[in-house]
CSV table of C-alpha atoms and ligand atoms in Angstrom, one decimal:
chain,number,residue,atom,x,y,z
A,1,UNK,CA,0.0,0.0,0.0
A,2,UNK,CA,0.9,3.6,-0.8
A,3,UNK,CA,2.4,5.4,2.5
A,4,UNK,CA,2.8,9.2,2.5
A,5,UNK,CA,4.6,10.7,5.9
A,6,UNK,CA,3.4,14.2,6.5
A,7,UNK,CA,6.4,16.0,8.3
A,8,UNK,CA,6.6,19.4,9.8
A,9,UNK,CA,9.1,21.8,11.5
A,10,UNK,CA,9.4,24.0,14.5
A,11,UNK,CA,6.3,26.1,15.8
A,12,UNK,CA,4.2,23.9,13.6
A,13,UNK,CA,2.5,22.3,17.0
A,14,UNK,CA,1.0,25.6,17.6
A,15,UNK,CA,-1.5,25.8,14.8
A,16,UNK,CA,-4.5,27.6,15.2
A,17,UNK,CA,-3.5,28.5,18.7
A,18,UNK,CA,-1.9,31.3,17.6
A,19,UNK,CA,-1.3,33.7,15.2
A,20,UNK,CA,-4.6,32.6,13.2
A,21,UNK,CA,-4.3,35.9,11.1
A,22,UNK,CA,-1.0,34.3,9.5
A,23,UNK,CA,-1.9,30.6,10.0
A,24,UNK,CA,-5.6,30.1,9.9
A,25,UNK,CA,-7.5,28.8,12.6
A,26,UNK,CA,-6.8,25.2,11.9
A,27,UNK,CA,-4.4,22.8,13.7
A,28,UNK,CA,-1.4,20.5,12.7
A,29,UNK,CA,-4.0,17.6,13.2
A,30,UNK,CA,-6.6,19.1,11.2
A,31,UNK,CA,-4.0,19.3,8.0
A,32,UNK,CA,-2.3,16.1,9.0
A,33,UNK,CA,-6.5,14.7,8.8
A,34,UNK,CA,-6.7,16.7,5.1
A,35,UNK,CA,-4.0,14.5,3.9
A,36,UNK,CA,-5.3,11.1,5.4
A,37,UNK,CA,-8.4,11.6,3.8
A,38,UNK,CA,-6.9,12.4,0.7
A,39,UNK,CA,-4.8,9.0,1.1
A,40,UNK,CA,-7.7,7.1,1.9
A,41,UNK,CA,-9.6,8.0,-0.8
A,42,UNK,CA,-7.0,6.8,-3.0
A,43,UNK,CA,-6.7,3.6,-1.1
A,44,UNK,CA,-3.1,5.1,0.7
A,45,UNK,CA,-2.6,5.7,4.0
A,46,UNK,CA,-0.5,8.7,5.5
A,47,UNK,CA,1.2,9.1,8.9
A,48,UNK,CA,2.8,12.1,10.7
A,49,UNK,CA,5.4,13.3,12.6
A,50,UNK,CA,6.2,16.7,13.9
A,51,UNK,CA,9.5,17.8,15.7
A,52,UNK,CA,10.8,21.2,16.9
A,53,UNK,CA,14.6,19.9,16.5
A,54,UNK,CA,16.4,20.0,13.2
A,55,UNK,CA,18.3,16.9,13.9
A,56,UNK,CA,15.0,15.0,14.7
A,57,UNK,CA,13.7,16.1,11.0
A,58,UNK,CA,16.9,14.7,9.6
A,59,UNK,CA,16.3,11.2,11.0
A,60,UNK,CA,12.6,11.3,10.1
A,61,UNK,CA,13.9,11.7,6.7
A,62,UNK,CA,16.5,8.9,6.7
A,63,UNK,CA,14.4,6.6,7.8
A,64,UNK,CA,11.3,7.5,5.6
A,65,UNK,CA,13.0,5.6,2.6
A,66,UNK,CA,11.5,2.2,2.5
A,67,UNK,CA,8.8,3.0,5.0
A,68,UNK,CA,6.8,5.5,2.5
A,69,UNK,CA,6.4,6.5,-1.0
A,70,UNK,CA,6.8,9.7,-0.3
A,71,UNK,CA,7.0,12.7,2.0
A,72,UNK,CA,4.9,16.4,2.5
A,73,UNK,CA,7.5,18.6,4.2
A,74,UNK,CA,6.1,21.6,5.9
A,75,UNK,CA,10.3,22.4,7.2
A,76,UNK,CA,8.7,25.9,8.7
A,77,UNK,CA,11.8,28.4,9.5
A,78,UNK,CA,14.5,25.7,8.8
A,79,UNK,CA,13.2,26.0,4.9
A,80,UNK,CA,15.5,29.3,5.5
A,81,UNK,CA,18.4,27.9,6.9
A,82,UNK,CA,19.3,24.4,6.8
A,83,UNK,CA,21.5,22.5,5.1
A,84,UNK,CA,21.5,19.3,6.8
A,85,UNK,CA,18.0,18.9,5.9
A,86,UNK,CA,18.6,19.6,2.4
A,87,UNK,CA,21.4,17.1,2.4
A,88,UNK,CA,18.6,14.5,4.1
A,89,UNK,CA,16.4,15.3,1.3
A,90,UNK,CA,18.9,15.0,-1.4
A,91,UNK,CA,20.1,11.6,0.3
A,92,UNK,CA,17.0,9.8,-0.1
A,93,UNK,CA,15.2,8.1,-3.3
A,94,UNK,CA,11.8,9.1,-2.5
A,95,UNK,CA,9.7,12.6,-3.6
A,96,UNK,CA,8.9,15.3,-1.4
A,97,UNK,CA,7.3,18.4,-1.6
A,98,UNK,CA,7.7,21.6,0.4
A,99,UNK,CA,4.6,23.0,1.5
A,100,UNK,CA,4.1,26.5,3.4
A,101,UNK,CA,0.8,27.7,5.0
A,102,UNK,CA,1.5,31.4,4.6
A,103,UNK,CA,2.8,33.0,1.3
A,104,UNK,CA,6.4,32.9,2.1
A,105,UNK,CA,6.6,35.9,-0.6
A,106,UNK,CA,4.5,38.4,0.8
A,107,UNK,CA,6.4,38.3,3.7
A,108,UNK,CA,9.8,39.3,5.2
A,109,UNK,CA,12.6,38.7,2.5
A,110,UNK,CA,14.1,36.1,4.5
A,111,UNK,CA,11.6,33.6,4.1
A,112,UNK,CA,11.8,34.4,0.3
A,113,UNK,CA,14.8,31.7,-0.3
A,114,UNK,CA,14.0,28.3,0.1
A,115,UNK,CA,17.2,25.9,1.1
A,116,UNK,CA,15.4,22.8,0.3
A,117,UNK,CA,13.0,23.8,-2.9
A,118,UNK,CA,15.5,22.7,-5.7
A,119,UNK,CA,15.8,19.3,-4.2
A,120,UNK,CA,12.2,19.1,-3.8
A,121,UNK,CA,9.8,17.3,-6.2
A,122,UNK,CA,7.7,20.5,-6.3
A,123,UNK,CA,6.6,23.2,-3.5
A,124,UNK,CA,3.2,25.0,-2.8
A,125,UNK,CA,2.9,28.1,-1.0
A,126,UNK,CA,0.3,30.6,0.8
A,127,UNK,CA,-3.1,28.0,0.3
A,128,UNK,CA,-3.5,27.7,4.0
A,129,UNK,CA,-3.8,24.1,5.0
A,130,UNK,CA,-5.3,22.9,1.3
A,131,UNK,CA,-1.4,23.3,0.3
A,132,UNK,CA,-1.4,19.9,2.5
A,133,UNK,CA,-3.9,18.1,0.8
A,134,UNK,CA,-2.9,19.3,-2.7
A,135,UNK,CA,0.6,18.3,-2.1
A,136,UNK,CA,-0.9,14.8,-1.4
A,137,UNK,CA,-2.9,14.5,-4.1
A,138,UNK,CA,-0.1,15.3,-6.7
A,139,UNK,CA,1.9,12.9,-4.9
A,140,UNK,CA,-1.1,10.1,-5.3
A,141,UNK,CA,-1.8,11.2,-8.6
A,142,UNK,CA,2.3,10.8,-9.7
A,143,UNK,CA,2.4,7.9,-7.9
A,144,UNK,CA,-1.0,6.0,-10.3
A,145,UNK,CA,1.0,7.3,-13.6
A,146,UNK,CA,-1.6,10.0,-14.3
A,147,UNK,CA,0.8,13.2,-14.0
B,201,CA2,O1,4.0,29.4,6.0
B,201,CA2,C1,4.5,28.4,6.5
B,201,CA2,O2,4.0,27.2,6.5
B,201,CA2,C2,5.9,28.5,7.1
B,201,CA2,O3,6.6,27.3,6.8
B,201,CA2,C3,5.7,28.6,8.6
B,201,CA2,C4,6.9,28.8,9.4
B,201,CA2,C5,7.7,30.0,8.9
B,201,CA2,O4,9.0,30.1,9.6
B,201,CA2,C6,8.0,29.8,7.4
B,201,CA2,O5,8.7,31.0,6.9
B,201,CA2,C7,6.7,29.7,6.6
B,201,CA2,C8,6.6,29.2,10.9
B,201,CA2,C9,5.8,28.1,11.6
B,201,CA2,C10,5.3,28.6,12.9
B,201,CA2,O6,4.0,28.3,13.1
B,201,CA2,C11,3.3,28.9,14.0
B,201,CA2,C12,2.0,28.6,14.1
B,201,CA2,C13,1.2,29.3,15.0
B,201,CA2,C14,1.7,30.2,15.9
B,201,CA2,C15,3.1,30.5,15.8
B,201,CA2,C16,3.9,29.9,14.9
């Protein structure tokens, strides 16, 4: 069976707790639930896994190949900074695609550059939490041959 991990960075946990006029008003599980739907409606299944430490985000990614088909990264600020997960990314056979909540270019212009986006299958940015769910279904949709 299809497996899709759903993976996301620092400050993610705090999803419609704060901030809602950048973020929404939805939480990490109601995106994380967007994607399993998506999954199951495609007879996949998705898991998740969110971490606030960058080294803990490179091991998630290690040992994602062989577990699932592919991965929807959500890296929050480390998109900015880090190369170790862009190493990770680079390290490993399987797709994933960046997603970011808020549109990362209508904002300050150091969350214009993405670290990661060049070793990513594809990114989407600023849809709110759909970005999750289309991610998945481009991923689904790559993975049946149609795109
Ligand atoms: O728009 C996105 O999804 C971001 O990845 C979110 C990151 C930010 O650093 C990126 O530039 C863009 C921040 C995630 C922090 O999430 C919070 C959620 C609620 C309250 C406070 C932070």
């Amino acid at each position: 069976m299809t497996r899709l991990l759903v993976l996301n960075g620092p400050n993610l946990n705090l999803l419609g707790k704060r901030e809602p006029g950048i973020y929404g008003k939805g939480s990490l599980k109601d995106a994380v639930e967007l994607v399993k739907t998506a999954a199951e409606e495609h007879g996949a299944e998705a898991e998740s896994y969110q971490s606030n430490h960058e080294g803990d985000l490179v091991d998630a990614i290690q040992q994602a190949e062989g577990k699932y088909d592919g991965i929807i990264f959500n890296p929050a600020a480390y998109t900015h900074t880090s190369i170790a997960l862009r190493d990770a990314i680079s390290a490993i056979d399987i797709p994933v695609i960046e997603v970011h909540i808020s549109n990362v270019h209508q904002r300050e212009s150091f969350r214009h550059h993405s670290m990661l986006a060049s070793v990513c299958k594809g990114q989407v940015v600023g849809l709110g939490l759909s970005g999750y769910r289309l991610a998945a279904l481009a991923l689904l949709e790559s993975f049946e041959g149609r795109r």
